[in-house]
Amino acid sequence: MGEVFLAFDRSIQQSVALKVVRDESRLPGDDEALRQEAVLARSVGHPNVCRVHDLAPSPWGPVLIMEHIAGQTLHTHIRRRKAHGGYKADEFRKIASEICGGLAAVHAAGLVHGDLKPGNVMVTDQRAIILDFGFAQERARAAGRRPGAPPDGGTPNYMSPERLRSGGASVQDDLYALALTLWEMWTCRVPEPGYKPRAKPMRQQIMFDVPASLSIDEVKQIFMGLSPHPEMRPAARHMRFFNPALLTTSPVQAPRERLNPGPPLGRGQTASFHPDVQGLLVTYATNNQDIVGELLPLDKPELSLGRQSSQDISLPEATVSGRHALVRWQQGTWVLEDKGSTNGSYADHDYERKERV
């Protein structure tokens, strides 16, 4: 959309970033749209959003005067962390929380970003900051785009399915881009490129990438953000990233206050059932996407799993047999025993049918 230069503003005695919108990329109405958006953007006073100072004319086109941030892009930050094995859980949570907070402030001001991605987030020693709003031209042009044409603005790798098909930037598209940005941080993998809807849903691509260091609730938020149904994506202001050690003794179990541990110990009673992992997260379903992201409690030592409603864990998914398997807590771990299901049970990145997992 433009070029960015470093300058020194003598009126405020500090360095600023100047973004020049190129003449060749402008259409009628773009200047007014940019002016209106700049006015609104100045009202976003949030530590995790780049401050917009002013919009000024110039011989080369409108110049957006913004806060200068000394740091590195999240894109570069991810590449460097990848070289050392990826992010530690608490560092991931801090950056993720700050990006969510910044985007929530943008949406609260009545704005959309339109080009959220790791390249448009700066990371300093103190904080993560969202910058480079790309929505003004994109929104001005969206109404005139022919169906099926590639979007003019934004970055296709981070666009939602509905925006890739025909739409313009929106709050729901921002939320999808947020989830993809968090996914890229978490896996250190770049989403597949393309100017058309993805052949393989993102939630299928990441089903084997769930890190043990994140809680089930944290993982679920990202899965929901990647839903093909816009109304299912959680708002940025509702996303929470927390250290589960503050709530429970295991980083991957559901908070124990959500489960009933049974009656207090008494004479003749055995110890309460307290497995390390107390929830089963549905990460992928071939036919029923509505169950993806569901957290199924593992609240007793043996549970039946299947499609029938009479099973302890009922999964309304065609590839699951009526009585598919038994899930047992044995010697400090959960074991799944296939009970002669039609389609079988698979695990450990292995596509061979297993009787016991």
Short mmCIF file of C-alpha atoms in Angstrom, two decimals:
data_model
loop_
_atom_site.label_atom_id
_atom_site.label_comp_id
_atom_site.label_asym_id
_atom_site.label_seq_id
_atom_site.Cartn_x
_atom_site.Cartn_y
_atom_site.Cartn_z
CA MET A 1 0.00 0.00 0.00
CA GLY A 2 2.90 2.40 0.55
CA GLU A 3 6.44 3.06 1.67
CA VAL A 4 7.56 3.85 5.23
CA PHE A 5 10.33 6.30 6.15
CA LEU A 6 11.94 7.30 9.43
CA ALA A 7 11.81 11.04 10.20
CA PHE A 8 12.25 13.45 13.10
CA ASP A 9 9.29 15.63 14.05
CA ARG A 10 10.63 18.90 15.45
CA SER A 11 7.24 19.94 16.82
CA ILE A 12 7.10 17.00 19.24
CA GLN A 13 10.88 16.44 19.37
CA GLN A 14 10.79 12.74 18.63
CA SER A 15 11.26 10.26 15.80
CA VAL A 16 8.20 9.30 13.78
CA ALA A 17 7.39 6.90 10.96
CA LEU A 18 6.03 8.37 7.72
CA LYS A 19 3.92 6.14 5.51
CA VAL A 20 3.47 7.47 1.96
CA VAL A 21 0.53 6.04 0.03
CA ARG A 22 1.73 5.51 -3.53
CA ASP A 23 -0.05 7.34 -6.35
CA GLU A 24 -0.21 4.25 -8.56
CA SER A 25 -2.08 2.28 -5.89
CA ARG A 26 -4.76 4.92 -5.25
CA LEU A 27 -8.29 4.96 -6.59
CA PRO A 28 -10.97 7.69 -6.43
CA GLY A 29 -12.24 7.91 -2.88
CA ASP A 30 -9.11 6.42 -1.32
CA ASP A 31 -7.81 9.74 0.02
CA GLU A 32 -11.07 10.58 1.79
CA ALA A 33 -11.38 7.05 3.17
CA LEU A 34 -7.82 7.24 4.47
CA ARG A 35 -8.47 10.64 6.06
CA GLN A 36 -11.58 9.38 7.86
CA GLU A 37 -9.82 6.27 9.07
CA ALA A 38 -6.84 8.32 10.31
CA VAL A 39 -9.20 10.47 12.38
CA LEU A 40 -10.68 7.35 13.98
CA ALA A 41 -7.28 5.70 14.42
CA ARG A 42 -6.05 8.68 16.46
CA SER A 43 -8.75 7.86 18.99
CA VAL A 44 -7.27 4.40 19.65
CA GLY A 45 -5.14 5.09 22.70
CA HIS A 46 -3.84 1.65 23.57
CA PRO A 47 -0.28 0.58 24.44
CA ASN A 48 -0.48 -2.33 21.99
CA VAL A 49 -1.57 -0.25 18.99
CA CYS A 50 0.76 2.03 17.04
CA ARG A 51 -0.24 5.65 17.66
CA VAL A 52 -1.35 7.68 14.63
CA HIS A 53 -0.37 11.35 14.95
CA ASP A 54 -1.67 12.95 11.76
CA LEU A 55 -2.38 12.69 8.04
CA ALA A 56 -0.71 15.29 5.83
CA PRO A 57 -0.68 15.97 2.07
CA SER A 58 2.55 15.79 0.08
CA PRO A 59 3.66 15.92 -3.59
CA TRP A 60 3.90 12.11 -3.49
CA GLY A 61 0.49 11.45 -1.98
CA PRO A 62 -1.03 11.41 1.51
CA VAL A 63 1.48 10.88 4.32
CA LEU A 64 0.41 9.08 7.48
CA ILE A 65 2.49 10.23 10.49
CA MET A 66 2.79 7.47 13.06
CA GLU A 67 4.64 6.52 16.23
CA HIS A 68 8.11 5.15 15.52
CA ILE A 69 8.69 1.79 17.19
CA ALA A 70 12.20 0.46 17.70
CA GLY A 71 12.00 -3.30 17.62
CA GLN A 72 11.55 -6.20 15.24
CA THR A 73 8.52 -7.52 13.44
CA LEU A 74 6.82 -10.57 14.87
CA HIS A 75 7.68 -12.29 11.57
CA THR A 76 11.41 -11.87 12.34
CA HIS A 77 10.83 -12.71 16.00
CA ILE A 78 9.20 -16.03 15.04
CA ARG A 79 12.07 -16.95 12.70
CA ARG A 80 14.58 -16.32 15.50
CA ARG A 81 12.59 -18.31 18.04
CA LYS A 82 12.24 -21.17 15.56
CA ALA A 83 16.04 -21.48 15.43
CA HIS A 84 15.98 -22.15 19.19
CA GLY A 85 13.08 -24.57 19.33
CA GLY A 86 10.13 -22.17 19.32
CA TYR A 87 8.42 -20.08 22.00
CA LYS A 88 8.32 -20.84 25.68
CA ALA A 89 4.74 -20.96 26.89
CA ASP A 90 4.84 -17.80 29.02
CA GLU A 91 6.49 -15.73 26.30
CA PHE A 92 3.84 -16.91 23.83
CA ARG A 93 1.08 -15.99 26.29
CA LYS A 94 2.44 -12.49 26.87
CA ILE A 95 2.69 -11.62 23.18
CA ALA A 96 -0.63 -13.29 22.34
CA SER A 97 -2.44 -11.41 25.12
CA GLU A 98 -1.01 -8.08 23.96
CA ILE A 99 -1.98 -8.65 20.32
CA CYS A 100 -5.51 -9.61 21.39
CA GLY A 101 -5.75 -6.52 23.60
CA GLY A 102 -4.59 -4.23 20.81
CA LEU A 103 -7.01 -5.70 18.27
CA ALA A 104 -9.86 -5.47 20.79
CA ALA A 105 -9.13 -1.73 21.14
CA VAL A 106 -9.14 -1.31 17.35
CA HIS A 107 -12.53 -3.01 17.08
CA ALA A 108 -13.93 -1.05 20.04
CA ALA A 109 -13.13 2.16 18.13
CA GLY A 110 -15.27 0.99 15.21
CA LEU A 111 -12.27 0.12 13.02
CA VAL A 112 -11.06 -2.98 11.26
CA HIS A 113 -7.40 -3.65 10.55
CA GLY A 114 -7.68 -5.59 7.30
CA ASP A 115 -4.08 -6.80 7.16
CA LEU A 116 -3.22 -8.36 10.51
CA LYS A 117 -0.22 -10.69 10.24
CA PRO A 118 3.17 -11.19 11.94
CA GLY A 119 4.74 -8.65 9.58
CA ASN A 120 2.37 -5.98 10.93
CA VAL A 121 3.12 -6.58 14.60
CA MET A 122 6.24 -5.09 16.18
CA VAL A 123 7.86 -6.72 19.21
CA THR A 124 10.01 -4.65 21.57
CA ASP A 125 11.61 -5.57 24.88
CA GLN A 126 8.48 -4.38 26.67
CA ARG A 127 5.47 -5.10 24.45
CA ALA A 128 3.91 -6.19 21.17
CA ILE A 129 2.36 -3.44 19.04
CA ILE A 130 -0.06 -3.68 16.11
CA LEU A 131 0.76 -1.33 13.23
CA ASP A 132 0.20 -0.62 9.54
CA PHE A 133 -3.55 -0.54 9.11
CA GLY A 134 -4.31 -1.76 5.60
CA PHE A 135 -8.08 -1.42 5.66
CA ALA A 136 -8.80 1.97 4.09
CA GLN A 137 -8.20 1.09 0.46
CA GLU A 138 -9.43 -2.45 0.88
CA ARG A 139 -12.78 -1.31 2.27
CA ALA A 140 -13.19 1.43 -0.34
CA ARG A 141 -12.63 -1.09 -3.14
CA ALA A 142 -14.54 -4.07 -1.74
CA ALA A 143 -17.90 -2.93 -3.12
CA GLY A 144 -16.57 -2.77 -6.66
CA ARG A 145 -14.72 -6.10 -6.70
CA ARG A 146 -16.13 -8.68 -9.05
CA PRO A 147 -16.99 -12.05 -7.44
CA GLY A 148 -14.05 -14.44 -7.43
CA ALA A 149 -11.44 -11.76 -8.12
CA PRO A 150 -8.39 -11.72 -5.83
CA PRO A 151 -8.60 -9.13 -3.04
CA ASP A 152 -6.79 -5.85 -3.73
CA GLY A 153 -5.57 -5.27 -0.19
CA GLY A 154 -4.39 -7.39 2.69
CA THR A 155 -2.31 -10.56 2.57
CA PRO A 156 -4.05 -13.68 1.17
CA ASN A 157 -2.15 -16.09 3.45
CA TYR A 158 -3.96 -14.58 6.46
CA MET A 159 -7.41 -13.98 4.95
CA SER A 160 -10.56 -15.77 6.05
CA PRO A 161 -12.38 -18.11 3.65
CA GLU A 162 -15.21 -15.62 3.15
CA ARG A 163 -12.84 -12.78 2.30
CA LEU A 164 -10.93 -14.93 -0.17
CA ARG A 165 -14.19 -15.80 -1.88
CA SER A 166 -15.72 -12.38 -2.34
CA GLY A 167 -15.76 -10.09 0.65
CA GLY A 168 -13.85 -7.15 2.00
CA ALA A 169 -12.15 -6.60 5.33
CA SER A 170 -14.30 -7.10 8.42
CA VAL A 171 -14.07 -7.69 12.15
CA GLN A 172 -14.63 -11.42 11.58
CA ASP A 173 -11.83 -11.49 9.00
CA ASP A 174 -9.53 -9.78 11.52
CA LEU A 175 -10.34 -12.50 14.07
CA TYR A 176 -9.41 -15.22 11.58
CA ALA A 177 -6.14 -13.41 10.84
CA LEU A 178 -5.52 -13.14 14.59
CA ALA A 179 -5.93 -16.90 15.03
CA LEU A 180 -3.61 -17.56 12.08
CA THR A 181 -1.01 -15.19 13.51
CA LEU A 182 -1.14 -16.98 16.86
CA TRP A 183 -0.96 -20.35 15.08
CA GLU A 184 2.17 -19.23 13.21
CA MET A 185 3.78 -18.16 16.49
CA TRP A 186 2.88 -21.42 18.14
CA THR A 187 4.03 -23.76 15.33
CA CYS A 188 6.70 -21.55 13.67
CA ARG A 189 5.10 -22.47 10.34
CA VAL A 190 3.81 -20.03 7.71
CA PRO A 191 0.22 -20.58 6.45
CA GLU A 192 -0.04 -21.86 2.90
CA PRO A 193 -0.27 -19.06 0.29
CA GLY A 194 -3.04 -18.59 -2.24
CA TYR A 195 -5.64 -16.26 -3.65
CA LYS A 196 -8.46 -18.77 -3.29
CA PRO A 197 -10.04 -20.69 -0.39
CA ARG A 198 -7.72 -23.34 1.01
CA ALA A 199 -8.17 -26.92 -0.17
CA LYS A 200 -7.39 -28.17 3.35
CA PRO A 201 -9.03 -26.41 6.33
CA MET A 202 -6.51 -24.78 8.66
CA ARG A 203 -7.81 -26.79 11.61
CA GLN A 204 -6.92 -29.98 9.75
CA GLN A 205 -3.42 -28.65 9.05
CA ILE A 206 -2.72 -28.01 12.73
CA MET A 207 -4.30 -31.10 14.30
CA PHE A 208 -0.89 -32.62 15.08
CA ASP A 209 0.75 -29.41 16.28
CA VAL A 210 -0.85 -28.97 19.71
CA PRO A 211 1.99 -28.18 22.15
CA ALA A 212 1.78 -29.71 25.61
CA SER A 213 2.71 -26.36 27.17
CA LEU A 214 -0.64 -24.72 26.35
CA SER A 215 -3.84 -25.37 28.27
CA ILE A 216 -6.87 -26.90 26.59
CA ASP A 217 -8.78 -23.61 26.91
CA GLU A 218 -5.99 -21.70 25.15
CA VAL A 219 -5.82 -24.21 22.31
CA LYS A 220 -9.59 -24.18 21.93
CA GLN A 221 -9.63 -20.40 21.38
CA ILE A 222 -7.25 -20.69 18.44
CA PHE A 223 -9.23 -23.55 16.91
CA MET A 224 -12.45 -21.56 17.24
CA GLY A 225 -10.78 -18.52 15.66
CA LEU A 226 -10.01 -20.65 12.59
CA SER A 227 -13.64 -21.71 12.16
CA PRO A 228 -15.00 -21.35 8.59
CA HIS A 229 -18.14 -19.94 10.23
CA PRO A 230 -17.49 -16.26 11.12
CA GLU A 231 -20.04 -16.25 13.94
CA MET A 232 -18.09 -18.99 15.76
CA ARG A 233 -14.87 -16.98 16.10
CA PRO A 234 -14.30 -15.51 19.59
CA ALA A 235 -13.97 -11.74 19.80
CA ALA A 236 -10.47 -10.47 20.55
CA ARG A 237 -11.67 -8.98 23.85
CA HIS A 238 -12.80 -12.45 25.00
CA MET A 239 -9.56 -14.29 24.27
CA ARG A 240 -7.54 -15.17 27.35
CA PHE A 241 -4.05 -16.62 27.59
CA PHE A 242 -3.03 -17.62 31.10
CA ASN A 243 -0.52 -19.74 32.95
CA PRO A 244 -2.46 -22.87 33.94
CA ALA A 245 0.00 -23.50 36.76
CA LEU A 246 -1.88 -20.76 38.59
CA LEU A 247 -5.08 -22.81 38.34
CA THR A 248 -4.05 -26.45 38.45
CA THR A 249 -1.12 -28.79 38.80
CA SER A 250 -0.84 -29.78 35.12
CA PRO A 251 -0.36 -27.49 32.09
CA VAL A 252 -2.66 -29.54 29.87
CA GLN A 253 -5.64 -30.38 32.04
CA ALA A 254 -8.87 -28.45 32.33
CA PRO A 255 -9.10 -26.33 35.50
CA ARG A 256 -10.19 -28.70 38.22
CA GLU A 257 -12.85 -26.45 39.60
CA ARG A 258 -14.90 -27.35 36.52
CA LEU A 259 -15.02 -31.03 37.46
CA ASN A 260 -16.58 -32.76 40.45
CA PRO A 261 -13.84 -34.69 42.31
CA GLY A 262 -16.45 -36.64 44.30
CA PRO A 263 -17.28 -36.68 48.01
CA PRO A 264 -14.65 -35.91 50.64
CA LEU A 265 -12.58 -38.79 51.95
CA GLY A 266 -14.01 -40.74 54.84
CA ARG A 267 -13.58 -44.05 56.63
CA GLY A 268 -13.39 -46.87 54.10
CA GLN A 269 -13.26 -44.55 51.08
CA THR A 270 -10.54 -44.65 48.46
CA ALA A 271 -8.71 -41.59 47.14
CA SER A 272 -10.58 -39.34 44.71
CA PHE A 273 -9.96 -39.80 41.00
CA HIS A 274 -7.41 -37.14 39.94
CA PRO A 275 -5.77 -37.91 36.57
CA ASP A 276 -3.19 -35.52 35.15
CA VAL A 277 -5.29 -34.94 32.03
CA GLN A 278 -9.00 -34.38 32.59
CA GLY A 279 -10.23 -33.29 29.17
CA LEU A 280 -10.35 -34.60 25.59
CA LEU A 281 -10.20 -31.88 22.91
CA VAL A 282 -11.80 -32.52 19.51
CA THR A 283 -9.33 -31.06 16.97
CA TYR A 284 -10.70 -32.41 13.69
CA ALA A 285 -13.87 -34.00 12.33
CA THR A 286 -14.39 -35.11 8.73
CA ASN A 287 -18.15 -34.55 8.55
CA ASN A 288 -19.25 -32.56 11.59
CA GLN A 289 -17.21 -29.36 11.98
CA ASP A 290 -19.53 -28.18 14.77
CA ILE A 291 -17.88 -30.51 17.27
CA VAL A 292 -14.34 -29.24 16.55
CA GLY A 293 -13.09 -27.33 19.56
CA GLU A 294 -15.36 -29.16 22.03
CA LEU A 295 -13.79 -30.14 25.34
CA LEU A 296 -15.04 -33.52 26.57
CA PRO A 297 -14.45 -34.16 30.29
CA LEU A 298 -12.65 -37.36 31.32
CA ASP A 299 -14.28 -37.51 34.72
CA LYS A 300 -14.13 -41.20 35.65
CA PRO A 301 -11.58 -44.02 35.25
CA GLU A 302 -13.39 -45.78 32.39
CA LEU A 303 -15.60 -44.22 29.72
CA SER A 304 -17.21 -45.59 26.58
CA LEU A 305 -16.80 -43.54 23.40
CA GLY A 306 -18.98 -43.69 20.29
CA ARG A 307 -21.62 -42.09 18.13
CA GLN A 308 -24.56 -43.43 20.15
CA SER A 309 -26.08 -41.04 22.66
CA SER A 310 -25.93 -43.78 25.30
CA GLN A 311 -22.11 -43.67 25.33
CA ASP A 312 -20.28 -41.78 28.09
CA ILE A 313 -18.54 -39.70 25.41
CA SER A 314 -20.95 -39.23 22.51
CA LEU A 315 -19.46 -37.91 19.25
CA PRO A 316 -22.07 -37.24 16.52
CA GLU A 317 -19.58 -37.86 13.70
CA ALA A 318 -20.18 -40.35 10.85
CA THR A 319 -16.63 -41.76 10.96
CA VAL A 320 -17.12 -42.75 14.62
CA SER A 321 -18.87 -46.09 15.19
CA GLY A 322 -21.88 -46.41 17.47
CA ARG A 323 -19.71 -48.05 20.14
CA HIS A 324 -16.23 -47.13 19.00
CA ALA A 325 -13.80 -47.51 21.91
CA LEU A 326 -13.19 -47.57 25.64
CA VAL A 327 -11.06 -44.92 27.32
CA ARG A 328 -9.37 -46.13 30.53
CA TRP A 329 -7.08 -44.54 33.11
CA GLN A 330 -4.29 -47.09 33.66
CA GLN A 331 -1.01 -46.69 35.55
CA GLY A 332 -0.90 -42.93 35.26
CA THR A 333 -1.98 -42.55 31.62
CA TRP A 334 -5.09 -42.69 29.46
CA VAL A 335 -5.42 -45.73 27.18
CA LEU A 336 -7.90 -46.01 24.29
CA GLU A 337 -8.99 -49.54 23.32
CA ASP A 338 -10.73 -49.90 19.96
CA LYS A 339 -13.86 -52.06 20.27
CA GLY A 340 -14.05 -53.29 16.67
CA SER A 341 -15.02 -49.96 15.14
CA THR A 342 -15.72 -49.75 11.42
CA ASN A 343 -13.16 -47.08 10.60
CA GLY A 344 -10.61 -47.88 13.30
CA SER A 345 -8.53 -45.78 15.69
CA TYR A 346 -5.31 -43.95 14.79
CA ALA A 347 -2.71 -41.98 16.74
CA ASP A 348 0.92 -40.92 17.10
CA HIS A 349 1.05 -39.40 13.59
CA ASP A 350 0.58 -42.96 12.28
CA TYR A 351 -2.09 -43.82 9.74
CA GLU A 352 -2.13 -47.54 10.54
CA ARG A 353 -5.14 -48.81 12.44
CA LYS A 354 -4.48 -49.51 16.12
CA GLU A 355 -6.36 -51.63 18.66
CA ARG A 356 -4.74 -49.85 21.60
CA VAL A 357 -3.49 -46.27 21.84
#
